[in-house]
Amino acid sequence: MQLNSSSPSLVLPGPKPLLTRTGWSVFLAALVVICAVAPLLNLWVPAGSAFHMSDYAVSLIGKIMCYAICALAMDLIWGYAGILSLGHGLFFALGGYVMGMYLMRQIGADGNSGSALPDFMVFLDWKELPWHWQLSDSFVATLFLIVAVPGFVAFVFGYFAFRSRIKGVYFSIITQALTYAAMLLFFRNETGLGGNNGFTDFKRILGVAIATPEMRMFLFVLTGCVLLGCYLFARWLVQSKFGRVLQAIRDAETRVMFSGYSPLPYKLTIWCISAMMCGIAGALYVPQVGIINPGEMSAANSIEMAVWAAVGGRASLIGPIVGAFIVNGAKSWLTVSAPEFWLYFLGALFIAVTLFLPQGVVGWVRQLRLGRRAKPEEGGGQ
C-alpha cells in the first residue's frame, strides 16, 4: 500500500529554548551586576559615598547566594521529583568540612600552637594527622572531594531508601534522623574534625590571605557565578527527557512504572546531584563566613531550606532563589532589630505561604501578570 505523498506529515515540537529572550536579558544583567557592578562599588567607590557597597554587605549577600544554591538543589528534588528532604544540611556541612580541612592545613605553623598540626589536635595531644586528612593539603583533591563526599553519602543512603520504596513523610523523617546522627558524630573529638568548635581562624586559600577585600570580593563573584551556572544547569536538566520523567514520577509514579520506566535510577540521580550542589554551596560558604561546625547539621537549618523553596515557589527554579533572599534578608534584619521575634516570624511566614500562596511568591506574581493580560482581552471581546 502506497501512502499519499500529499497527506500531512507529523511534525514533532522542537526543544524549548533554555531561556527566553527576556530570561537571557535578566541572566546577563545579573552576571554584570555580580562580576562588574558589585566589585566596582565595593573596591573602587570610596567608603563615604552613598553608592559604596560595604564589606558587610558583600559577606551577607555572598552567604545568601550560598543558601540560594541549596534552595535550588532542594527545588530539584522536592519541586520536580516530589522528594522532600529534611536533611540536606548534612550535605551542605560535608562540603563545608572538606573545604575547612583544606583551609586548616593552609594555616601551617601560623596557628596559636606553632605546630603544623591544627591547634585543636595539638590541644588533644595528637601526634599525627588522621587518615582522612591525608589529601587535605591538595587543592585539586579538595575540589574533587567537595562533590564526591556528599555525592557518595547521598548515593549510599538514597540507594537503600529508594530501593525500599520509602517515600513521603517517612523519607523526610529518615533524612532528618540521618543528619542528626551525623551531627552527634561530628561533635565527638575522636573524629578529628574539631568537635563542637569545628574549624575556624582560617588564614589563606591557595597561599593568598582570606581577610583581604580582594579575596572577599573574589569569593563573592565566584559564588554568584556558580549560582547562575547551577541555575542554567538545573533549567537544562528539568527541560530534558530526564526532567520530564522526573515530573511524571512526582505526579504518578505507578503509571511511570507501568510505562516501562524504573523510578530508582531517576530518583537516585537527582538525589545525588542535589546533594553535590549543596556540597559546593557549603564549600563556598566556609571561607566567606570563616567557620564550620556541627551546628550546620541542625534540623532547623535543613528545615529552613524547605522553607526557602516553599516561600519562593516550588517547581519554578527561580522561586527558591528568590525565597532564599527574602527569608535570609528578613532574618538578617530581624535578628538585629527584634531577635526574639525571628522564629515566630519564620513560622508565621511559612503558614501564611502554605495557606494563601501555595505556589509561592513567584507563582503569585505570575498569577497577577496573567490576570492583567486577561483583562484587556475580556474588555476587547465586549
Coordinates of C-alpha atoms in Angstrom, one line a residue:
M1 CA 0.0 0.0 0.0
Q2 CA 1.4 3.3 -1.0
L3 CA 1.0 6.4 1.1
N4 CA -0.3 9.5 -0.4
S5 CA 2.5 12.0 -0.7
S6 CA 0.1 14.9 -0.2
S7 CA -1.0 13.7 3.3
P8 CA 0.1 15.9 6.1
S9 CA 3.2 14.8 7.9
L10 CA 3.6 14.6 11.6
V11 CA 5.7 17.5 12.9
L12 CA 7.1 17.0 16.4
P13 CA 7.6 20.1 18.6
G14 CA 11.2 21.2 18.8
P15 CA 13.1 21.5 22.0
K16 CA 12.3 24.5 24.2
P17 CA 14.9 27.2 24.4
L18 CA 16.9 27.2 27.6
L19 CA 15.8 30.7 28.4
T20 CA 13.5 33.2 26.7
R21 CA 14.9 36.5 25.3
T22 CA 13.7 38.2 28.5
G23 CA 15.2 35.5 30.6
W24 CA 18.6 35.8 28.9
S25 CA 18.5 39.6 29.4
V26 CA 17.8 39.1 33.1
F27 CA 20.6 36.5 33.3
L28 CA 23.2 38.7 31.6
A29 CA 22.1 41.7 33.8
A30 CA 22.7 39.5 36.9
L31 CA 26.1 38.4 35.6
V32 CA 27.1 42.0 35.0
V33 CA 26.0 43.1 38.5
I34 CA 27.9 40.2 40.1
C35 CA 31.1 40.4 38.1
A36 CA 31.4 44.2 37.4
V37 CA 29.0 46.4 39.4
A38 CA 29.5 44.9 42.8
P39 CA 33.3 44.9 42.6
L40 CA 33.2 48.5 41.4
L41 CA 31.0 49.6 44.3
N42 CA 33.0 47.8 46.9
L43 CA 36.6 48.2 45.8
W44 CA 36.7 51.5 44.0
V45 CA 33.9 53.6 45.3
P46 CA 35.0 55.5 48.5
A47 CA 33.6 54.3 51.8
G48 CA 32.0 57.6 52.5
S49 CA 30.0 57.6 49.2
A50 CA 26.2 56.7 49.2
F51 CA 27.0 54.2 46.4
H52 CA 29.7 52.3 48.4
M53 CA 29.0 48.6 48.9
S54 CA 30.3 47.7 52.4
D55 CA 32.3 44.6 53.2
Y56 CA 29.4 43.5 55.5
A57 CA 27.0 43.6 52.5
V58 CA 29.5 41.6 50.4
S59 CA 29.7 38.9 53.0
L60 CA 26.0 38.9 53.7
I61 CA 25.0 38.6 50.0
G62 CA 27.7 36.1 49.4
K63 CA 26.4 33.9 52.2
I64 CA 22.8 34.2 50.9
M65 CA 23.9 33.2 47.5
C66 CA 25.3 30.0 49.0
Y67 CA 21.9 29.4 50.6
A68 CA 20.3 30.1 47.2
I69 CA 22.3 27.2 45.7
C70 CA 20.9 25.0 48.4
A71 CA 17.4 26.2 47.8
L72 CA 17.8 25.4 44.1
A73 CA 19.1 21.9 45.0
M74 CA 16.0 21.5 47.2
D75 CA 13.7 22.5 44.3
L76 CA 15.2 19.9 42.1
I77 CA 14.2 17.0 44.4
W78 CA 11.1 18.5 46.0
G79 CA 9.6 20.6 43.3
Y80 CA 10.4 18.3 40.3
A81 CA 10.7 14.9 41.9
G82 CA 8.4 15.1 44.8
I83 CA 11.1 14.1 47.3
L84 CA 11.0 16.2 50.5
S85 CA 14.3 16.1 52.3
L86 CA 14.7 17.4 55.8
G87 CA 18.4 16.5 56.0
H88 CA 20.1 18.5 53.2
G89 CA 22.0 20.4 55.9
L90 CA 24.2 17.2 56.1
F91 CA 25.4 17.6 52.5
F92 CA 26.0 21.3 52.9
A93 CA 28.1 20.7 56.0
L94 CA 30.1 17.9 54.4
G95 CA 31.2 20.2 51.6
G96 CA 32.0 22.8 54.2
Y97 CA 34.1 20.4 56.3
V98 CA 36.1 19.3 53.2
M99 CA 36.9 22.9 52.4
G100 CA 37.5 23.6 56.1
M101 CA 40.1 20.8 56.3
Y102 CA 42.0 22.3 53.4
L103 CA 41.9 25.8 55.0
M104 CA 43.1 24.4 58.3
R105 CA 46.1 22.8 56.5
Q106 CA 46.8 26.2 54.9
I107 CA 47.3 27.7 58.3
G108 CA 50.5 25.7 58.6
A109 CA 52.7 26.8 61.6
D110 CA 50.9 30.2 61.9
G111 CA 48.4 28.9 64.4
N112 CA 48.5 29.6 68.1
S113 CA 50.4 26.4 68.8
G114 CA 53.1 27.0 66.2
S115 CA 52.7 23.4 65.0
A116 CA 52.0 22.1 61.5
L117 CA 49.0 20.2 63.1
P118 CA 45.8 22.2 63.6
D119 CA 45.6 23.8 67.0
F120 CA 42.7 21.5 68.3
M121 CA 44.8 18.4 67.5
V122 CA 47.8 19.8 69.5
F123 CA 45.4 20.6 72.4
L124 CA 44.2 16.9 72.3
D125 CA 47.9 15.8 72.2
W126 CA 47.6 14.2 68.8
K127 CA 51.0 13.4 67.2
E128 CA 49.9 13.0 63.5
L129 CA 47.1 13.6 61.2
P130 CA 44.3 11.1 61.0
W131 CA 43.9 9.0 57.7
H132 CA 41.0 11.1 56.4
W133 CA 43.2 14.2 56.5
Q134 CA 45.8 12.9 54.1
L135 CA 44.5 14.6 50.9
S136 CA 43.5 17.8 52.7
D137 CA 46.7 19.7 51.7
S138 CA 45.9 19.3 47.9
F139 CA 43.5 21.9 46.5
V140 CA 42.7 19.7 43.5
A141 CA 41.9 16.8 45.7
T142 CA 39.7 19.1 47.8
L143 CA 37.7 20.2 44.8
F144 CA 37.1 16.6 43.9
L145 CA 36.1 15.6 47.5
I146 CA 33.7 18.6 47.8
V147 CA 31.4 16.9 45.4
A148 CA 32.5 13.3 45.9
V149 CA 31.9 13.0 49.6
P150 CA 28.3 14.4 49.7
G151 CA 27.6 12.5 46.5
F152 CA 28.8 9.2 47.9
V153 CA 26.9 9.6 51.2
A154 CA 23.8 10.5 49.2
F155 CA 24.2 7.6 46.8
V156 CA 24.5 5.0 49.7
F157 CA 21.6 6.4 51.6
G158 CA 19.4 7.0 48.5
Y159 CA 20.1 3.6 47.0
F160 CA 18.7 1.7 50.0
A161 CA 15.9 4.2 50.7
F162 CA 14.6 4.4 47.1
R163 CA 15.1 0.7 46.6
S164 CA 12.9 0.0 49.6
R165 CA 10.4 2.4 48.2
I166 CA 10.4 4.7 51.2
K167 CA 8.6 7.9 50.4
G168 CA 6.6 10.7 51.8
V169 CA 6.8 11.7 55.4
Y170 CA 8.7 8.5 56.3
F171 CA 11.5 9.5 53.9
S172 CA 11.6 13.0 55.3
I173 CA 11.9 11.7 58.9
I174 CA 14.7 9.3 58.0
T175 CA 16.7 12.1 56.3
Q176 CA 16.4 14.2 59.4
A177 CA 17.4 11.3 61.6
L178 CA 20.5 10.7 59.4
T179 CA 21.5 14.4 59.7
Y180 CA 21.0 14.4 63.4
A181 CA 23.1 11.2 63.8
A182 CA 25.9 12.8 61.7
M183 CA 25.8 15.9 63.9
L184 CA 26.2 13.8 67.0
L185 CA 29.2 12.0 65.4
F186 CA 30.9 15.3 64.4
F187 CA 30.5 16.6 67.9
R188 CA 32.9 13.9 69.1
N189 CA 36.6 14.9 69.4
E190 CA 37.7 11.4 68.4
T191 CA 36.6 12.0 64.8
G192 CA 39.4 14.5 64.3
L193 CA 37.1 17.2 63.0
G194 CA 37.3 19.8 65.7
G195 CA 34.5 18.6 67.9
N196 CA 31.8 21.1 68.9
N197 CA 34.1 24.1 67.9
G198 CA 34.7 22.8 64.4
F199 CA 37.2 24.7 62.2
T200 CA 37.9 28.4 62.3
D201 CA 40.7 31.0 62.3
F202 CA 41.4 30.5 58.6
K203 CA 44.4 32.4 57.2
R204 CA 44.9 31.6 53.5
I205 CA 43.5 29.9 50.4
L206 CA 45.9 28.9 47.7
G207 CA 48.5 30.9 49.6
V208 CA 46.5 34.2 49.4
A209 CA 45.2 35.8 52.6
I210 CA 41.5 35.4 53.1
A211 CA 40.9 38.5 55.1
T212 CA 41.5 41.0 52.3
P213 CA 38.9 42.9 50.4
E214 CA 40.1 41.5 47.1
M215 CA 39.8 37.9 48.2
R216 CA 36.4 38.6 49.8
M217 CA 35.2 40.0 46.5
F218 CA 36.7 37.2 44.5
L219 CA 34.7 34.7 46.6
F220 CA 31.6 36.8 46.2
V221 CA 32.0 36.8 42.4
L222 CA 32.8 33.1 42.3
T223 CA 29.7 32.3 44.4
G224 CA 27.5 34.4 42.2
C225 CA 28.8 32.7 39.0
V226 CA 28.3 29.3 40.5
L227 CA 24.7 30.2 41.4
L228 CA 24.0 31.3 37.9
G229 CA 25.7 28.2 36.5
C230 CA 23.7 25.9 38.7
Y231 CA 20.5 27.7 37.6
L232 CA 21.3 27.1 34.0
F233 CA 22.2 23.5 34.6
A234 CA 19.0 22.9 36.6
R235 CA 16.9 24.5 33.9
W236 CA 18.5 22.4 31.2
L237 CA 18.0 19.3 33.4
V238 CA 14.3 19.8 34.0
Q239 CA 13.6 20.6 30.3
S240 CA 15.3 17.4 29.2
K241 CA 13.7 14.0 28.8
F242 CA 15.2 13.1 32.2
G243 CA 13.4 16.1 33.8
R244 CA 10.1 15.2 32.2
V245 CA 10.4 11.6 33.5
L246 CA 11.1 13.1 37.0
Q247 CA 8.0 15.2 36.9
A248 CA 6.0 12.1 35.8
I249 CA 7.4 10.2 38.7
R250 CA 6.4 13.1 41.0
D251 CA 2.8 13.1 39.7
A252 CA 2.1 9.4 39.2
E253 CA 5.0 7.0 40.0
T254 CA 2.9 3.9 39.5
R255 CA 1.9 4.9 36.0
V256 CA 5.6 5.6 35.2
M257 CA 6.4 2.0 36.3
F258 CA 3.6 0.6 34.1
S259 CA 5.1 2.6 31.2
G260 CA 8.3 0.7 31.5
Y261 CA 10.5 3.2 33.4
S262 CA 12.2 2.3 36.6
P263 CA 12.0 5.2 39.1
L264 CA 15.1 4.1 41.0
P265 CA 17.8 5.4 38.7
Y266 CA 16.0 8.7 38.1
K267 CA 15.3 9.4 41.8
L268 CA 18.8 8.4 42.8
T269 CA 20.5 10.5 40.1
I270 CA 18.6 13.7 41.0
W271 CA 19.1 13.0 44.7
C272 CA 22.9 12.7 44.3
I273 CA 23.0 15.8 42.0
S274 CA 21.1 17.8 44.6
A275 CA 23.5 16.6 47.4
M276 CA 26.5 17.6 45.4
M277 CA 25.1 21.1 44.7
C278 CA 24.7 21.5 48.5
G279 CA 28.3 20.4 49.0
I280 CA 29.5 23.0 46.6
A281 CA 27.4 25.6 48.4
G282 CA 28.9 24.6 51.7
A283 CA 32.5 24.8 50.3
L284 CA 31.8 28.4 49.1
Y285 CA 30.2 29.3 52.4
V286 CA 33.0 28.4 54.7
P287 CA 35.8 30.8 53.6
Q288 CA 33.3 33.7 53.5
V289 CA 31.8 33.1 56.9
G290 CA 35.1 31.9 58.5
I291 CA 33.8 28.9 60.5
I292 CA 32.2 25.5 60.1
N293 CA 31.0 23.4 63.0
P294 CA 28.4 20.6 63.6
G295 CA 25.7 23.2 64.2
E296 CA 25.3 23.5 60.4
M297 CA 23.8 20.0 60.5
S298 CA 21.0 21.0 62.9
A299 CA 17.4 20.1 62.0
A300 CA 16.5 23.8 61.8
N301 CA 19.0 24.5 59.0
S302 CA 17.6 21.7 56.9
I303 CA 14.0 22.7 57.5
E304 CA 14.9 26.3 56.5
M305 CA 16.0 25.0 53.1
A306 CA 12.5 23.7 52.5
V307 CA 11.0 27.0 53.7
W308 CA 13.1 28.9 51.2
A309 CA 11.7 26.7 48.4
A310 CA 8.1 26.9 49.6
V311 CA 8.2 30.7 50.1
G312 CA 9.7 31.4 46.7
G313 CA 7.7 28.8 44.8
R314 CA 8.4 25.1 44.1
A315 CA 9.0 23.8 40.7
S316 CA 10.0 27.2 39.3
L317 CA 13.8 27.2 39.9
I318 CA 13.9 30.9 40.2
G319 CA 11.4 30.8 43.1
P320 CA 13.6 29.1 45.6
I321 CA 16.4 31.6 44.8
V322 CA 14.0 34.5 45.5
G323 CA 12.8 32.7 48.6
A324 CA 16.3 32.3 50.0
F325 CA 16.9 36.0 49.6
I326 CA 13.6 37.0 51.1
V327 CA 13.8 34.8 54.1
N328 CA 17.5 35.3 54.9
G329 CA 17.3 39.1 54.2
A330 CA 14.4 39.2 56.7
K331 CA 16.4 37.1 59.1
S332 CA 19.4 39.4 58.9
W333 CA 17.3 42.4 59.7
L334 CA 15.1 40.9 62.4
T335 CA 17.9 39.2 64.3
V336 CA 19.3 42.6 64.8
S337 CA 16.2 44.7 65.4
A338 CA 13.9 42.1 67.1
P339 CA 15.8 38.9 67.7
E340 CA 13.2 37.4 70.0
F341 CA 10.5 37.5 67.2
W342 CA 12.6 36.0 64.4
L343 CA 11.4 32.4 64.9
Y344 CA 7.8 33.5 65.3
F345 CA 8.1 35.4 62.0
L346 CA 9.6 32.4 60.2
G347 CA 6.8 30.1 61.4
A348 CA 4.1 32.7 60.5
L349 CA 5.6 33.2 57.1
F350 CA 5.6 29.5 56.3
I351 CA 2.0 29.1 57.5
A352 CA 0.9 32.2 55.5
V353 CA 2.5 30.9 52.3
T354 CA 1.0 27.5 52.7
L355 CA -2.5 28.9 53.2
F356 CA -2.6 31.9 50.9
L357 CA 0.3 31.5 48.5
P358 CA 0.6 27.7 47.7
Q359 CA 2.6 28.5 44.6
G360 CA 5.0 30.8 46.5
V361 CA 5.9 34.4 45.8
V362 CA 6.9 33.7 42.2
G363 CA 3.7 31.9 41.5
W364 CA 1.6 34.7 42.9
V365 CA 3.5 37.3 40.7
R366 CA 2.8 35.1 37.7
Q367 CA -0.9 34.9 38.5
L368 CA -1.0 38.7 38.8
R369 CA 0.6 39.1 35.4
L370 CA -1.7 36.6 33.8
G371 CA -4.7 38.4 35.3
R372 CA -3.6 41.7 33.9
R373 CA -3.2 40.2 30.4
A374 CA -6.6 38.6 30.6
K375 CA -8.5 41.9 31.4
P376 CA -7.8 43.7 28.2
E377 CA -8.8 40.6 26.2
E378 CA -12.1 40.4 28.1
G379 CA -12.7 44.1 27.5
G380 CA -11.9 43.9 23.8
G381 CA -14.4 41.0 23.4
Q382 CA -17.2 43.0 24.8

